[in-house]
Amino acid sequence: MITTAPHRSITACRSCGAGPLETLMAFGQSPLADRLTVPGGSDPEYRAPLTLCHCPACSLCQLRETVEPDILFHSAYPYFSSVSPALVAHFTDSAQCLIDSFSQASDVFVVEAASNDGTMLAPFQAAGHRVLGIDPAAAPVAEARRKGIPTDQVFFTAGHARHIRDRHGPADLFIANNVLAHVADVNDFVAGIAILLKDQGCAVIEVPSLMALVDDCAFDTIYHQHLLYLSLTALAPLFSRHGLVLTDAEKVWVHGGSFRLRIARHGAPSARLLDLMAEEARRDMGTRAFFDPFLQRIRTLCDETRAAVTDLANQGMRIAAYGAAAKGTTLLHMLDLPAGALRHVYDKSPWKAGKAMPGSGLVIRPASELSRDDVDAVLLLAWNFADEILSENRRFLEAGGQFLIPVPKLRHVRRPTP
Ligand code: JHZ
């Protein structure tokens, strides 16, 4: 049964409050990513309109619809950071750099919003620091607690920041990776950072970059959980509204291209931050003209990918998908392939196996089962881990299997001819 998820549509910018917002692209009634279904189960499959807009006043790119967070971040939320080794390595390295920067300090208090299964906080705890995770999703929180990482199972808000400060004191370091873009009341979230930080404290926040999204045509990362698509131009005034300063931005590879931001109460922008902001200004990121070629590329990329899958199917190939990633929900929705074009989807996560992707209904099978005995070609939905996944599935390629990688540009990967 398909049900429209409870949602509201905004009329004013989520950051500066100006209106009206300008619509960039309507994706129609899209299934909710990460709300996997149980094959043969009685739970409804939720969908909701998905509309990308931007604010002509502060240039924040955002979704018009806000789906009820309890529906999005439900008790069986299936995303666990620890499933992807490259991501674990990224967070562990990042944690180690921050730990080194506190080597002279004692009694360091580290708070992480959207701490998931505690992957990022574990090294801080091992280094002897006080840590506290905040995350609303029951299953990853249970996993974090099992590992001994104290975690509050709530959404991070200004109210909860006050509660933490009263209970534990102010934070030396506030971490928030891949969460700011998920927050409907972004002013409340940033106000929470301002409440929680010590005078000399700092926040380190990773956010997907809008410029990388547009340059790499990563349109499939547009889904209901991602309410904001972030540029430095739109972020700087958001932080300053709450007495905080964006002092640095560094490009990192995760999730198809992100920024690692540093925010503090005092400080001047670093040279690399100024360079990145100058690049955004040069490219007119706040204007409709910046988006038009990207919107056209989405249509072309979908047409090419659909044609490539159809072509393989016409050659009698058995095709599956790989990576039941959240972003795969948008890609499959936009491809709108005929039923049966893809047989199922492989994924490494034990929390996803046996469930099905919403919309397409593709049943998720353990990644270890990918074999030439079952399929000839695979559409890679988790294209951001292409290197890792191709190297792990060398045997499938050597046996004559092939990968179709849709983003940033459709490419076929086959065994090199001898
Ligand atoms: P991955 C996630 O999006 C979830 P997703 C979330 N919605 C969000 O906001 C963004 O991150 C930022 C699997 N896999 O990490 C694991 C393999 O099967 O790109 C995952 O299911 N084999 C919170 O879900 C999926 O692919 C492998 O070798 O789009 C990747 O999902 C590897 C490396 C991964 O994020």
GROMACS .gro file of C-alpha atoms and ligand atoms in nm:
model
  453
    1MET     CA    1   0.000   0.000   0.000
    2ILE     CA    2   0.136   0.341  -0.098
    3THR     CA    3   0.064   0.630   0.140
    4THR     CA    4   0.156   0.998   0.123
    5ALA     CA    5   0.390   1.069   0.415
    6PRO     CA    6   0.285   1.347   0.651
    7HIS     CA    7   0.470   1.659   0.538
    8ARG     CA    8   0.441   2.035   0.519
    9SER     CA    9   0.549   2.273   0.246
   10ILE     CA   10   0.745   2.583   0.338
   11THR     CA   11   0.691   2.923   0.179
   12ALA     CA   12   0.990   3.106   0.328
   13CYS     CA   13   1.363   3.030   0.341
   14ARG     CA   14   1.468   2.785   0.613
   15SER     CA   15   1.762   3.009   0.700
   16CYS     CA   16   1.692   3.380   0.640
   17GLY     CA   17   1.310   3.364   0.640
   18ALA     CA   18   1.272   3.552   0.309
   19GLY     CA   19   1.020   3.441   0.050
   20PRO     CA   20   0.905   3.334  -0.195
   21LEU     CA   21   1.137   3.047  -0.283
   22GLU     CA   22   1.212   2.980  -0.649
   23THR     CA   23   1.143   2.625  -0.769
   24LEU     CA   24   1.435   2.463  -0.950
   25MET     CA   25   1.302   2.113  -1.016
   26ALA     CA   26   1.007   1.899  -0.907
   27PHE     CA   27   1.090   1.529  -0.873
   28GLY     CA   28   0.726   1.424  -0.825
   29GLN     CA   29   0.602   1.191  -0.552
   30SER     CA   30   0.926   1.022  -0.451
   31PRO     CA   31   0.959   0.725  -0.212
   32LEU     CA   32   1.125   0.798   0.123
   33ALA     CA   33   1.490   0.693   0.116
   34ASP     CA   34   1.606   0.473   0.404
   35ARG     CA   35   1.247   0.365   0.476
   36LEU     CA   36   1.306   0.012   0.358
   37THR     CA   37   1.003  -0.209   0.329
   38VAL     CA   38   0.954  -0.568   0.440
   39PRO     CA   39   0.868  -0.789   0.141
   40GLY     CA   40   0.516  -0.922   0.197
   41GLY     CA   41   0.479  -0.701   0.508
   42SER     CA   42   0.177  -0.484   0.589
   43ASP     CA   43   0.356  -0.152   0.656
   44PRO     CA   44   0.267   0.121   0.407
   45GLU     CA   45   0.524   0.245   0.160
   46TYR     CA   46   0.556   0.620   0.206
   47ARG     CA   47   0.601   0.875  -0.069
   48ALA     CA   48   0.602   1.253  -0.066
   49PRO     CA   49   0.656   1.535  -0.313
   50LEU     CA   50   1.021   1.627  -0.359
   51THR     CA   51   1.086   1.979  -0.487
   52LEU     CA   52   1.423   2.151  -0.508
   53CYS     CA   53   1.415   2.529  -0.462
   54HIS     CA   54   1.648   2.811  -0.380
   55CYS     CA   55   1.620   3.133  -0.188
   56PRO     CA   56   1.695   3.432  -0.412
   57ALA     CA   57   1.771   3.639  -0.097
   58CYS     CA   58   2.042   3.432   0.080
   59SER     CA   59   2.099   3.173  -0.197
   60LEU     CA   60   2.026   2.871   0.025
   61CYS     CA   61   1.929   2.573  -0.190
   62GLN     CA   62   1.665   2.367  -0.010
   63LEU     CA   63   1.364   2.135  -0.034
   64ARG     CA   64   1.016   2.278  -0.029
   65GLU     CA   65   0.873   1.982   0.161
   66THR     CA   66   0.955   1.877   0.517
   67VAL     CA   67   0.853   1.520   0.585
   68GLU     CA   68   0.774   1.442   0.949
   69PRO     CA   69   1.119   1.358   1.100
   70ASP     CA   70   0.983   1.063   1.300
   71ILE     CA   71   0.880   0.903   0.971
   72LEU     CA   72   1.222   0.962   0.813
   73PHE     CA   73   1.439   0.869   1.111
   74HIS     CA   74   1.222   0.580   1.225
   75SER     CA   75   1.304   0.302   1.469
   76ALA     CA   76   1.437   0.072   1.194
   77TYR     CA   77   1.653   0.344   1.031
   78PRO     CA   78   1.902   0.127   0.844
   79TYR     CA   79   2.209   0.348   0.796
   80PHE     CA   80   2.519   0.255   0.996
   81SER     CA   81   2.840   0.452   0.934
   82SER     CA   82   3.054   0.154   1.025
   83VAL     CA   83   2.947  -0.049   0.718
   84SER     CA   84   3.181   0.137   0.480
   85PRO     CA   85   3.554   0.093   0.564
   86ALA     CA   86   3.653   0.408   0.371
   87LEU     CA   87   3.407   0.612   0.576
   88VAL     CA   88   3.532   0.460   0.901
   89ALA     CA   89   3.889   0.546   0.796
   90HIS     CA   90   3.783   0.902   0.710
   91PHE     CA   91   3.616   0.959   1.048
   92THR     CA   92   3.897   0.789   1.240
   93ASP     CA   93   4.162   1.007   1.067
   94SER     CA   94   3.955   1.317   1.123
   95ALA     CA   95   3.908   1.224   1.493
   96GLN     CA   96   4.283   1.162   1.529
   97CYS     CA   97   4.371   1.512   1.394
   98LEU     CA   98   4.128   1.666   1.641
   99ILE     CA   99   4.261   1.452   1.928
  100ASP     CA  100   4.614   1.572   1.841
  101SER     CA  101   4.495   1.932   1.855
  102PHE     CA  102   4.377   1.873   2.215
  103SER     CA  103   4.700   1.702   2.324
  104GLN     CA  104   4.781   1.979   2.574
  105ALA     CA  105   4.429   2.006   2.718
  106SER     CA  106   4.276   1.818   3.009
  107ASP     CA  107   3.910   1.723   3.065
  108VAL     CA  108   3.807   1.772   2.704
  109PHE     CA  109   3.432   1.736   2.645
  110VAL     CA  110   3.328   1.629   2.295
  111VAL     CA  111   2.966   1.626   2.180
  112GLU     CA  112   2.857   1.483   1.846
  113ALA     CA  113   2.518   1.540   1.687
  114ALA     CA  114   2.399   1.255   1.463
  115SER     CA  115   2.661   1.031   1.623
  116ASN     CA  116   2.502   0.724   1.462
  117ASP     CA  117   2.676   0.408   1.590
  118GLY     CA  118   2.957   0.601   1.764
  119THR     CA  119   3.221   0.548   1.492
  120MET     CA  120   3.358   0.904   1.525
  121LEU     CA  121   3.338   0.932   1.905
  122ALA     CA  122   3.508   0.600   1.982
  123PRO     CA  123   3.866   0.731   1.922
  124PHE     CA  124   3.800   1.036   2.146
  125GLN     CA  125   3.681   0.807   2.421
  126ALA     CA  126   3.983   0.581   2.373
  127ALA     CA  127   4.205   0.892   2.407
  128GLY     CA  128   4.050   0.957   2.751
  129HIS     CA  129   3.812   1.240   2.657
  130ARG     CA  130   3.455   1.275   2.783
  131VAL     CA  131   3.214   1.209   2.497
  132LEU     CA  132   2.841   1.235   2.440
  133GLY     CA  133   2.657   1.126   2.127
  134ILE     CA  134   2.318   1.261   2.020
  135ASP     CA  135   2.111   1.072   1.766
  136PRO     CA  136   1.739   1.011   1.721
  137ALA     CA  137   1.759   0.671   1.546
  138ALA     CA  138   1.706   0.378   1.783
  139ALA     CA  139   1.904   0.106   1.605
  140PRO     CA  140   2.237   0.296   1.559
  141VAL     CA  141   2.200   0.439   1.913
  142ALA     CA  142   2.165   0.086   2.054
  143GLU     CA  143   2.482  -0.012   1.867
  144ALA     CA  144   2.671   0.294   2.003
  145ARG     CA  145   2.561   0.217   2.358
  146ARG     CA  146   2.662  -0.146   2.312
  147LYS     CA  147   3.012  -0.016   2.231
  148GLY     CA  148   3.003   0.192   2.553
  149ILE     CA  149   2.952   0.535   2.391
  150PRO     CA  150   2.703   0.735   2.603
  151THR     CA  151   2.432   0.854   2.362
  152ASP     CA  152   2.112   1.056   2.407
  153GLN     CA  153   1.844   0.928   2.173
  154VAL     CA  154   1.700   1.264   2.066
  155PHE     CA  155   1.727   1.521   1.787
  156PHE     CA  156   1.986   1.789   1.862
  157THR     CA  157   1.804   2.118   1.931
  158ALA     CA  158   1.875   2.441   2.117
  159GLY     CA  159   1.662   2.302   2.402
  160HIS     CA  160   1.870   1.985   2.422
  161ALA     CA  161   2.193   2.190   2.403
  162ARG     CA  162   2.080   2.376   2.718
  163HIS     CA  163   2.007   2.043   2.884
  164ILE     CA  164   2.354   1.907   2.797
  165ARG     CA  165   2.524   2.224   2.918
  166ASP     CA  166   2.334   2.209   3.250
  167ARG     CA  167   2.412   1.841   3.294
  168HIS     CA  168   2.773   1.817   3.168
  169GLY     CA  169   2.901   2.173   3.122
  170PRO     CA  170   2.996   2.345   2.794
  171ALA     CA  171   3.169   2.158   2.513
  172ASP     CA  172   3.524   2.204   2.390
  173LEU     CA  173   3.437   2.042   2.062
  174PHE     CA  174   3.106   1.995   1.884
  175ILE     CA  175   3.102   1.758   1.587
  176ALA     CA  176   2.822   1.723   1.336
  177ASN     CA  177   2.885   1.516   1.024
  178ASN     CA  178   2.619   1.495   0.757
  179VAL     CA  179   2.342   1.628   0.975
  180LEU     CA  180   2.309   2.004   0.923
  181ALA     CA  181   2.153   1.942   0.583
  182HIS     CA  182   1.892   1.716   0.746
  183VAL     CA  183   1.763   1.979   0.987
  184ALA     CA  184   1.429   2.151   0.925
  185ASP     CA  185   1.481   2.426   1.184
  186VAL     CA  186   1.840   2.503   1.097
  187ASN     CA  187   1.841   2.825   1.303
  188ASP     CA  188   1.748   2.629   1.614
  189PHE     CA  189   2.029   2.376   1.546
  190VAL     CA  190   2.292   2.649   1.502
  191ALA     CA  191   2.157   2.832   1.810
  192GLY     CA  192   2.218   2.501   1.993
  193ILE     CA  193   2.585   2.504   1.886
  194ALA     CA  194   2.620   2.860   2.018
  195ILE     CA  195   2.465   2.757   2.351
  196LEU     CA  196   2.684   2.451   2.391
  197LEU     CA  197   3.030   2.577   2.293
  198LYS     CA  198   3.284   2.704   2.544
  199ASP     CA  199   3.414   3.053   2.470
  200GLN     CA  200   3.728   2.901   2.313
  201GLY     CA  201   3.548   2.590   2.186
  202CYS     CA  202   3.500   2.501   1.823
  203ALA     CA  203   3.257   2.310   1.604
  204VAL     CA  204   3.374   2.085   1.322
  205ILE     CA  205   3.094   2.012   1.082
  206GLU     CA  206   3.091   1.816   0.757
  207VAL     CA  207   2.827   1.902   0.501
  208PRO     CA  208   2.780   1.786   0.142
  209SER     CA  209   2.883   2.061  -0.097
  210LEU     CA  210   2.628   2.203  -0.340
  211MET     CA  211   2.904   2.286  -0.588
  212ALA     CA  212   3.024   1.923  -0.589
  213LEU     CA  213   2.663   1.804  -0.625
  214VAL     CA  214   2.610   2.025  -0.930
  215ASP     CA  215   2.953   1.964  -1.086
  216ASP     CA  216   2.921   1.585  -1.048
  217CYS     CA  217   2.550   1.574  -1.129
  218ALA     CA  218   2.493   1.394  -0.798
  219PHE     CA  219   2.122   1.470  -0.822
  220ASP     CA  220   2.038   1.139  -0.654
  221THR     CA  221   2.161   1.286  -0.322
  222ILE     CA  222   1.846   1.499  -0.337
  223TYR     CA  223   1.592   1.322  -0.118
  224HIS     CA  224   1.360   1.404   0.170
  225GLN     CA  225   1.620   1.365   0.446
  226HIS     CA  226   1.839   1.628   0.280
  227LEU     CA  227   1.652   1.951   0.332
  228LEU     CA  228   1.951   2.178   0.257
  229TYR     CA  229   2.216   2.178  -0.022
  230LEU     CA  230   2.496   2.387   0.110
  231SER     CA  231   2.725   2.656  -0.020
  232LEU     CA  232   2.965   2.858   0.193
  233THR     CA  233   2.788   3.170   0.067
  234ALA     CA  234   2.463   3.056   0.230
  235LEU     CA  235   2.630   2.914   0.543
  236ALA     CA  236   2.836   3.217   0.655
  237PRO     CA  237   2.532   3.439   0.733
  238LEU     CA  238   2.355   3.147   0.902
  239PHE     CA  239   2.637   3.110   1.156
  240SER     CA  240   2.689   3.483   1.205
  241ARG     CA  241   2.318   3.526   1.286
  242HIS     CA  242   2.392   3.318   1.599
  243GLY     CA  243   2.714   3.490   1.704
  244LEU     CA  244   2.938   3.228   1.542
  245VAL     CA  245   3.209   3.269   1.279
  246LEU     CA  246   3.284   3.034   0.993
  247THR     CA  247   3.664   3.027   1.015
  248ASP     CA  248   3.765   2.750   0.776
  249ALA     CA  249   3.641   2.518   0.503
  250GLU     CA  250   3.825   2.224   0.354
  251LYS     CA  251   3.710   2.002   0.068
  252VAL     CA  252   3.676   1.634   0.162
  253TRP     CA  253   3.576   1.346  -0.065
  254VAL     CA  254   3.292   1.191   0.138
  255HIS     CA  255   2.942   1.154  -0.001
  256GLY     CA  256   3.048   1.269  -0.344
  257GLY     CA  257   3.216   1.591  -0.219
  258SER     CA  258   3.174   1.769   0.114
  259PHE     CA  259   3.315   2.056   0.315
  260ARG     CA  260   3.469   2.016   0.656
  261LEU     CA  261   3.386   2.344   0.828
  262ARG     CA  262   3.528   2.498   1.144
  263ILE     CA  263   3.308   2.732   1.340
  264ALA     CA  264   3.400   2.926   1.653
  265ARG     CA  265   3.288   3.223   1.857
  266HIS     CA  266   3.588   3.428   1.750
  267GLY     CA  267   3.836   3.420   1.466
  268ALA     CA  268   3.904   3.530   1.112
  269PRO     CA  269   3.835   3.334   0.790
  270SER     CA  270   4.128   3.125   0.668
  271ALA     CA  271   4.285   3.193   0.328
  272ARG     CA  272   4.141   2.869   0.182
  273LEU     CA  273   3.791   2.962   0.302
  274LEU     CA  274   3.820   3.301   0.132
  275ASP     CA  275   3.941   3.131  -0.189
  276LEU     CA  276   3.647   2.889  -0.187
  277MET     CA  277   3.400   3.171  -0.125
  278ALA     CA  278   3.553   3.371  -0.409
  279GLU     CA  279   3.506   3.069  -0.638
  280GLU     CA  280   3.138   3.047  -0.540
  281ALA     CA  281   3.093   3.420  -0.609
  282ARG     CA  282   3.265   3.384  -0.950
  283ARG     CA  283   3.026   3.105  -1.044
  284ASP     CA  284   2.712   3.297  -0.945
  285MET     CA  285   2.595   3.014  -0.721
  286GLY     CA  286   2.300   3.212  -0.591
  287THR     CA  287   2.139   3.249  -0.933
  288ARG     CA  288   1.905   3.039  -1.145
  289ALA     CA  289   2.161   3.047  -1.428
  290PHE     CA  290   2.400   2.842  -1.213
  291PHE     CA  291   2.144   2.560  -1.190
  292ASP     CA  292   2.006   2.545  -1.545
  293PRO     CA  293   2.282   2.330  -1.707
  294PHE     CA  294   2.271   2.094  -1.405
  295LEU     CA  295   1.894   2.048  -1.434
  296GLN     CA  296   1.936   1.963  -1.802
  297ARG     CA  297   2.218   1.717  -1.722
  298ILE     CA  298   1.992   1.531  -1.477
  299ARG     CA  299   1.749   1.455  -1.758
  300THR     CA  300   2.026   1.351  -1.996
  301LEU     CA  301   2.196   1.130  -1.739
  302CYS     CA  302   1.866   0.955  -1.657
  303ASP     CA  303   1.787   0.905  -2.026
  304GLU     CA  304   2.135   0.761  -2.092
  305THR     CA  305   2.125   0.530  -1.790
  306ARG     CA  306   1.776   0.405  -1.873
  307ALA     CA  307   1.885   0.340  -2.233
  308ALA     CA  308   2.199   0.155  -2.115
  309VAL     CA  309   1.998  -0.073  -1.882
  310THR     CA  310   1.743  -0.137  -2.157
  311ASP     CA  311   2.020  -0.215  -2.403
  312LEU     CA  312   2.179  -0.471  -2.168
  313ALA     CA  313   1.837  -0.625  -2.101
  314ASN     CA  314   1.776  -0.648  -2.477
  315GLN     CA  315   2.103  -0.839  -2.505
  316GLY     CA  316   1.951  -1.092  -2.264
  317MET     CA  317   2.168  -0.989  -1.970
  318ARG     CA  318   2.057  -1.047  -1.612
  319ILE     CA  319   2.090  -0.711  -1.434
  320ALA     CA  320   2.088  -0.624  -1.065
  321ALA     CA  321   2.171  -0.311  -0.865
  322TYR     CA  322   2.450  -0.276  -0.609
  323GLY     CA  323   2.433  -0.063  -0.290
  324ALA     CA  324   2.090  -0.008  -0.135
  325ALA     CA  325   2.204   0.348  -0.062
  326ALA     CA  326   1.955   0.617   0.028
  327LYS     CA  327   2.053   0.799  -0.291
  328GLY     CA  328   1.958   0.491  -0.494
  329THR     CA  329   1.594   0.564  -0.410
  330THR     CA  330   1.603   0.893  -0.602
  331LEU     CA  331   1.799   0.745  -0.891
  332LEU     CA  332   1.561   0.452  -0.932
  333HIS     CA  333   1.259   0.682  -0.896
  334MET     CA  334   1.391   0.908  -1.173
  335LEU     CA  335   1.490   0.615  -1.396
  336ASP     CA  336   1.143   0.465  -1.365
  337LEU     CA  337   1.260   0.136  -1.515
  338PRO     CA  338   1.001  -0.122  -1.616
  339ALA     CA  339   0.920  -0.378  -1.344
  340GLY     CA  340   1.166  -0.667  -1.360
  341ALA     CA  341   1.440  -0.470  -1.541
  342LEU     CA  342   1.654  -0.510  -1.228
  343ARG     CA  343   1.633  -0.837  -1.038
  344HIS     CA  344   1.735  -0.731  -0.688
  345VAL     CA  345   2.000  -0.517  -0.514
  346TYR     CA  346   2.315  -0.629  -0.334
  347ASP     CA  347   2.432  -0.455  -0.018
  348LYS     CA  348   2.692  -0.521   0.248
  349SER     CA  349   2.486  -0.396   0.539
  350PRO     CA  350   2.348  -0.676   0.757
  351TRP     CA  351   2.079  -0.426   0.869
  352LYS     CA  352   1.944  -0.398   0.514
  353ALA     CA  353   1.954  -0.761   0.397
  354GLY     CA  354   1.614  -0.919   0.337
  355LYS     CA  355   1.432  -0.585   0.322
  356ALA     CA  356   1.335  -0.405   0.001
  357MET     CA  357   1.405  -0.061  -0.140
  358PRO     CA  358   1.101   0.166  -0.140
  359GLY     CA  359   0.956   0.249  -0.480
  360SER     CA  360   1.142  -0.007  -0.686
  361GLY     CA  361   1.067  -0.290  -0.442
  362LEU     CA  362   1.411  -0.437  -0.513
  363VAL     CA  363   1.488  -0.699  -0.251
  364ILE     CA  364   1.824  -0.651  -0.078
  365ARG     CA  365   2.061  -0.946  -0.089
  366PRO     CA  366   2.398  -0.976   0.089
  367ALA     CA  367   2.679  -0.827  -0.121
  368SER     CA  368   2.878  -1.148  -0.075
  369GLU     CA  369   2.625  -1.323  -0.304
  370LEU     CA  370   2.715  -1.116  -0.611
  371SER     CA  371   2.832  -1.371  -0.865
  372ARG     CA  372   2.834  -1.433  -1.240
  373ASP     CA  373   2.619  -1.737  -1.167
  374ASP     CA  374   2.331  -1.501  -1.092
  375VAL     CA  375   2.388  -1.178  -1.284
  376ASP     CA  376   2.578  -1.039  -1.580
  377ALA     CA  377   2.565  -0.667  -1.506
  378VAL     CA  378   2.519  -0.444  -1.206
  379LEU     CA  379   2.393  -0.085  -1.183
  380LEU     CA  380   2.601   0.078  -0.910
  381LEU     CA  381   2.378   0.291  -0.685
  382ALA     CA  382   2.658   0.354  -0.430
  383TRP     CA  383   2.876   0.522  -0.698
  384ASN     CA  384   3.056   0.725  -0.429
  385PHE     CA  385   3.233   0.404  -0.322
  386ALA     CA  386   3.304   0.290  -0.680
  387ASP     CA  387   3.678   0.229  -0.625
  388GLU     CA  388   3.623   0.026  -0.310
  389ILE     CA  389   3.334  -0.173  -0.457
  390LEU     CA  390   3.506  -0.245  -0.791
  391SER     CA  391   3.816  -0.367  -0.616
  392GLU     CA  392   3.615  -0.586  -0.380
  393ASN     CA  393   3.426  -0.737  -0.674
  394ARG     CA  394   3.725  -0.803  -0.900
  395ARG     CA  395   3.623  -1.168  -0.930
  396PHE     CA  396   3.283  -1.073  -1.073
  397LEU     CA  397   3.456  -0.851  -1.330
  398GLU     CA  398   3.717  -1.115  -1.409
  399ALA     CA  399   3.436  -1.362  -1.467
  400GLY     CA  400   3.298  -1.129  -1.737
  401GLY     CA  401   3.052  -0.930  -1.523
  402GLN     CA  402   3.016  -0.557  -1.573
  403PHE     CA  403   2.928  -0.250  -1.371
  404LEU     CA  404   2.725   0.045  -1.495
  405ILE     CA  405   2.820   0.353  -1.295
  406PRO     CA  406   2.570   0.633  -1.353
  407VAL     CA  407   2.724   0.928  -1.164
  408PRO     CA  408   2.904   1.163  -1.231
  409LYS     CA  409   2.888   1.046  -1.593
  410LEU     CA  410   2.756   0.713  -1.714
  411ARG     CA  411   3.037   0.462  -1.763
  412HIS     CA  412   3.065   0.086  -1.813
  413VAL     CA  413   3.337  -0.099  -1.626
  414ARG     CA  414   3.432  -0.435  -1.771
  415ARG     CA  415   3.729  -0.667  -1.734
  416PRO     CA  416   4.018  -0.520  -1.932
  417THR     CA  417   4.059  -0.717  -2.256
  418PRO     CA  418   4.385  -0.917  -2.245
  419JHZ     P1  419   2.625   0.559   0.133
  419JHZ     C1  420   2.379   0.803   0.369
  419JHZ     O1  421   2.333   0.801   0.235
  419JHZ     C2  422   2.264   0.800   0.462
  419JHZ     P2  423   2.357   0.675   0.143
  419JHZ     C3  424   2.212   0.931   0.503
  419JHZ     N1  425   2.078   0.942   0.455
  419JHZ     C4  426   2.283   1.050   0.452
  419JHZ     O2  427   2.237   1.157   0.474
  419JHZ     C5  428   2.401   1.038   0.368
  419JHZ     O3  429   2.463   0.913   0.388
  419JHZ     C6  430   2.496   1.151   0.382
  419JHZ     C7  431   2.662  -0.019   0.082
  419JHZ     N2  432   2.798  -0.066   0.052
  419JHZ     O4  433   2.718   0.554   0.249
  419JHZ     C8  434   2.645   0.034   0.222
  419JHZ     C9  435   2.813  -0.194   0.002
  419JHZ     O5  436   2.715  -0.268  -0.014
  419JHZ     O6  437   2.679   0.604   0.005
  419JHZ    C10  438   2.534   0.134   0.204
  419JHZ     O7  439   2.408   0.070   0.212
  419JHZ     N3  440   2.939  -0.238  -0.029
  419JHZ    C11  441   2.218   0.936   0.649
  419JHZ     O8  442   2.280   0.559   0.197
  419JHZ    C12  443   2.554   0.186   0.063
  419JHZ     O9  444   2.631   0.089  -0.005
  419JHZ    C13  445   3.050  -0.162  -0.011
  419JHZ    O10  446   3.162  -0.205  -0.040
  419JHZ    O11  447   2.331   0.716   0.004
  419JHZ    C14  448   2.633   0.314   0.061
  419JHZ    O12  449   2.557   0.416   0.113
  419JHZ    C15  450   3.032  -0.028   0.040
  419JHZ    C16  451   3.149   0.063   0.060
  419JHZ    C17  452   2.904   0.017   0.069
  419JHZ    O13  453   2.512   0.656   0.174
   0.00000   0.00000   0.00000
